[in-house]
CSV table of C-alpha atoms in Angstrom, one decimal:
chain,number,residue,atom,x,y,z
D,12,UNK,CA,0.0,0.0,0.0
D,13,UNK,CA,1.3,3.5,-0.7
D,14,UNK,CA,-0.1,5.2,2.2
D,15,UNK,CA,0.8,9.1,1.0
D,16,UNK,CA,-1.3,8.2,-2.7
D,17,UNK,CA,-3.9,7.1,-0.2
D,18,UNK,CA,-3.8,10.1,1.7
D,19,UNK,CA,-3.8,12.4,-1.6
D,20,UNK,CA,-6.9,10.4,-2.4
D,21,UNK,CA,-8.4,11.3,0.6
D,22,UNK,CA,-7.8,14.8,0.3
D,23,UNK,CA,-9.4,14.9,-3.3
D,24,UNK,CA,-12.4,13.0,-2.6
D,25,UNK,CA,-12.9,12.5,0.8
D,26,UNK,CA,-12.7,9.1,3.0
D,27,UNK,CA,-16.6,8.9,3.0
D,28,UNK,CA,-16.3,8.0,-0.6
D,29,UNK,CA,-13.8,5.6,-0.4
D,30,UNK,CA,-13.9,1.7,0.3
D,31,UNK,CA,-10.7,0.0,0.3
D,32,UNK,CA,-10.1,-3.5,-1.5
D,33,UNK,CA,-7.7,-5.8,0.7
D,34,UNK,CA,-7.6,-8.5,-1.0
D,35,UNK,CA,-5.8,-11.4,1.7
D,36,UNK,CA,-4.3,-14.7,1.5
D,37,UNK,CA,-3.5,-17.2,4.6
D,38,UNK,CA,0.1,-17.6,5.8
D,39,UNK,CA,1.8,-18.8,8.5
D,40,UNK,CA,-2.2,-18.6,10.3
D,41,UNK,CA,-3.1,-15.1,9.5
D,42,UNK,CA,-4.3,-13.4,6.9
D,43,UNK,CA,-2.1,-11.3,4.8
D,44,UNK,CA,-3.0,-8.4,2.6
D,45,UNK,CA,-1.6,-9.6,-1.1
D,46,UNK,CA,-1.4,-7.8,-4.7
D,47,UNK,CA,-0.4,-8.9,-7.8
D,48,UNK,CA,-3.2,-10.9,-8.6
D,49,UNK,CA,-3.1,-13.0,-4.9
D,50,UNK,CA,0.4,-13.7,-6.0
D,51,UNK,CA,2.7,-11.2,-3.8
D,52,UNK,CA,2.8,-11.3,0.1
D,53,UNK,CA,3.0,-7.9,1.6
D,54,UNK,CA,3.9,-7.8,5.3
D,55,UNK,CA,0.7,-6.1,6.4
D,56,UNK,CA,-2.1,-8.1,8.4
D,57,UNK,CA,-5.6,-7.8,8.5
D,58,UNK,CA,-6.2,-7.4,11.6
D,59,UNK,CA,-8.0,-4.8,14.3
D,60,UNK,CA,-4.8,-2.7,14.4
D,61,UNK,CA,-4.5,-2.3,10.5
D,62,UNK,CA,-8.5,-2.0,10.4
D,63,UNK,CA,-8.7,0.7,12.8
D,64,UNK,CA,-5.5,2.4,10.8
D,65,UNK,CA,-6.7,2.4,7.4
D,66,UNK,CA,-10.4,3.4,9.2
D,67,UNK,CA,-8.9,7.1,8.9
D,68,UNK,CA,-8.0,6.4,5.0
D,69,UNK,CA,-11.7,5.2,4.1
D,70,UNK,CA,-15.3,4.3,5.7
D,71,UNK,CA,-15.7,0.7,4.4
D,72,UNK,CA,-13.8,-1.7,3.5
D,73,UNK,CA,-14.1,-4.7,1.4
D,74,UNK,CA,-12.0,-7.9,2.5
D,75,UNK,CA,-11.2,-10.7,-0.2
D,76,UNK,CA,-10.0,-13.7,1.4
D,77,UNK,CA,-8.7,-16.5,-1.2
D,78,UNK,CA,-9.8,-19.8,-0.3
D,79,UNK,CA,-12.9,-19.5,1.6
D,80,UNK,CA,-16.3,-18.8,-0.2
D,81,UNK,CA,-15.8,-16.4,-3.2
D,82,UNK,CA,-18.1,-13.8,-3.9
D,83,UNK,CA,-18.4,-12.9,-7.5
D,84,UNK,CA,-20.0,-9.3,-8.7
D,85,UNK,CA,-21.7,-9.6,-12.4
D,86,UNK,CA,-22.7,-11.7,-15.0
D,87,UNK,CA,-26.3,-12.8,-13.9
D,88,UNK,CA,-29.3,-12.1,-15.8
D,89,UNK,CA,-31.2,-15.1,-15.6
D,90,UNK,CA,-32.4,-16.8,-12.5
D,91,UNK,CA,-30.6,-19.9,-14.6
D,92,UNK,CA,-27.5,-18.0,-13.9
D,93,UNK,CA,-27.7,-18.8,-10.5
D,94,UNK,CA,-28.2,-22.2,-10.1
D,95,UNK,CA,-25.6,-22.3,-12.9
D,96,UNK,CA,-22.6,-20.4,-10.7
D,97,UNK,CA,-24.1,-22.9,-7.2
D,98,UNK,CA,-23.3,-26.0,-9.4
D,99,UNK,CA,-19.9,-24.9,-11.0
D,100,UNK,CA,-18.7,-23.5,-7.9
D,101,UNK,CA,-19.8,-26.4,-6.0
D,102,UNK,CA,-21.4,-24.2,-3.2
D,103,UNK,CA,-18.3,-22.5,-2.8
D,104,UNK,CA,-19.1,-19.4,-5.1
D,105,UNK,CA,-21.8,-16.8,-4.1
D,106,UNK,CA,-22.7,-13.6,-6.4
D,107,UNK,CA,-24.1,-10.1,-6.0
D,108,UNK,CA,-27.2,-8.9,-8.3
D,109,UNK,CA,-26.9,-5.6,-8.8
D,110,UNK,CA,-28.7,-3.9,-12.5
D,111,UNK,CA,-30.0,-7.0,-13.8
D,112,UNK,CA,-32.5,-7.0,-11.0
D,113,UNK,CA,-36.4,-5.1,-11.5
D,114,UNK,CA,-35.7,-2.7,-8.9
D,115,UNK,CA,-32.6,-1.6,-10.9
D,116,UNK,CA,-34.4,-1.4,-14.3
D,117,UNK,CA,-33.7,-4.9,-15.2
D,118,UNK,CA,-35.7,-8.0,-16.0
D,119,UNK,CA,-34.6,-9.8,-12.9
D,120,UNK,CA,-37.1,-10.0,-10.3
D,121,UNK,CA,-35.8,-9.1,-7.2
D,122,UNK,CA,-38.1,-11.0,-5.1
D,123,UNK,CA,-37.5,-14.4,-6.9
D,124,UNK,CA,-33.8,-13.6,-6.4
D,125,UNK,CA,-34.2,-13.4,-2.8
D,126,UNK,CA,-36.4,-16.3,-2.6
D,127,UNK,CA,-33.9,-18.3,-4.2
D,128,UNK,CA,-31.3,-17.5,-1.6
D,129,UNK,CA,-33.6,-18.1,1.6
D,130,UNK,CA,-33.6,-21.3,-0.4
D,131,UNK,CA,-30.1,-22.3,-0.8
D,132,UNK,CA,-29.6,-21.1,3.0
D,133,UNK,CA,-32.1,-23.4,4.3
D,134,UNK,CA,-30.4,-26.4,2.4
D,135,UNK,CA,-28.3,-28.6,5.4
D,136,UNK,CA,-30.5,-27.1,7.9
D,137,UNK,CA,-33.3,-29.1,10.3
């Protein structure tokens, strides 16, 4: 991370329009902030002290962490789409509806979408 960039970005825009990407990988038991396509270790942590550091930089913060349950943004505009990405990703892939849905202007109707994941939630449960 190049903290004084950050801070210029700050400045320009403001942190309450900022959400910061850390993107993390597991080593040695703790996850580790990585670039380069999850390929390069850096030596910061995510952890409560980095959190509540780079809380002055932005307001949210969006956490990636390779090799647990990915969430994928895009791509669906068909309720087949869904059951599509459960079955390739074997349950291991979960994906965010954003402009394909009704409420959005799309053909996707949001309700069925939701319906769909009360659904899959309640599979594995008594």
């Amino acid at each position: 991370m190049n903290i004084e960039r950050l801070r210029k970005l700050v400045e320009l825009v403001g942190k309450q329009r900022l959400v910061l990407d850390l993107s993390c990988r597991k080593k040695d038991g703790r996850y580790t902030i990585v670039t380069d396509r999850w390929q390069k270790f850096s030596d910061v942590f995510v952890d409560k002290p980095t959190l509540e550091y780079l809380a002055a930089f932005a307001d949210e913060f969006l956490v990636h962490g390779l090799g647990q349950v990915v969430t994928y943004a895009g791509g669906v505009s068909t309720m087949d789409d869904l059951e599509r990405i459960k079955k390739a990703g074997k349950s291991r892939v979960d994906v965010t509806v954003g402009s394909a849905l009704d409420i959005f202007g799309g053909d996707l109707p949001y309700k069925d979408v939701v319906l769909c994941h009360k659904k899959q939630s309640m599979v594995g449960q008594v």
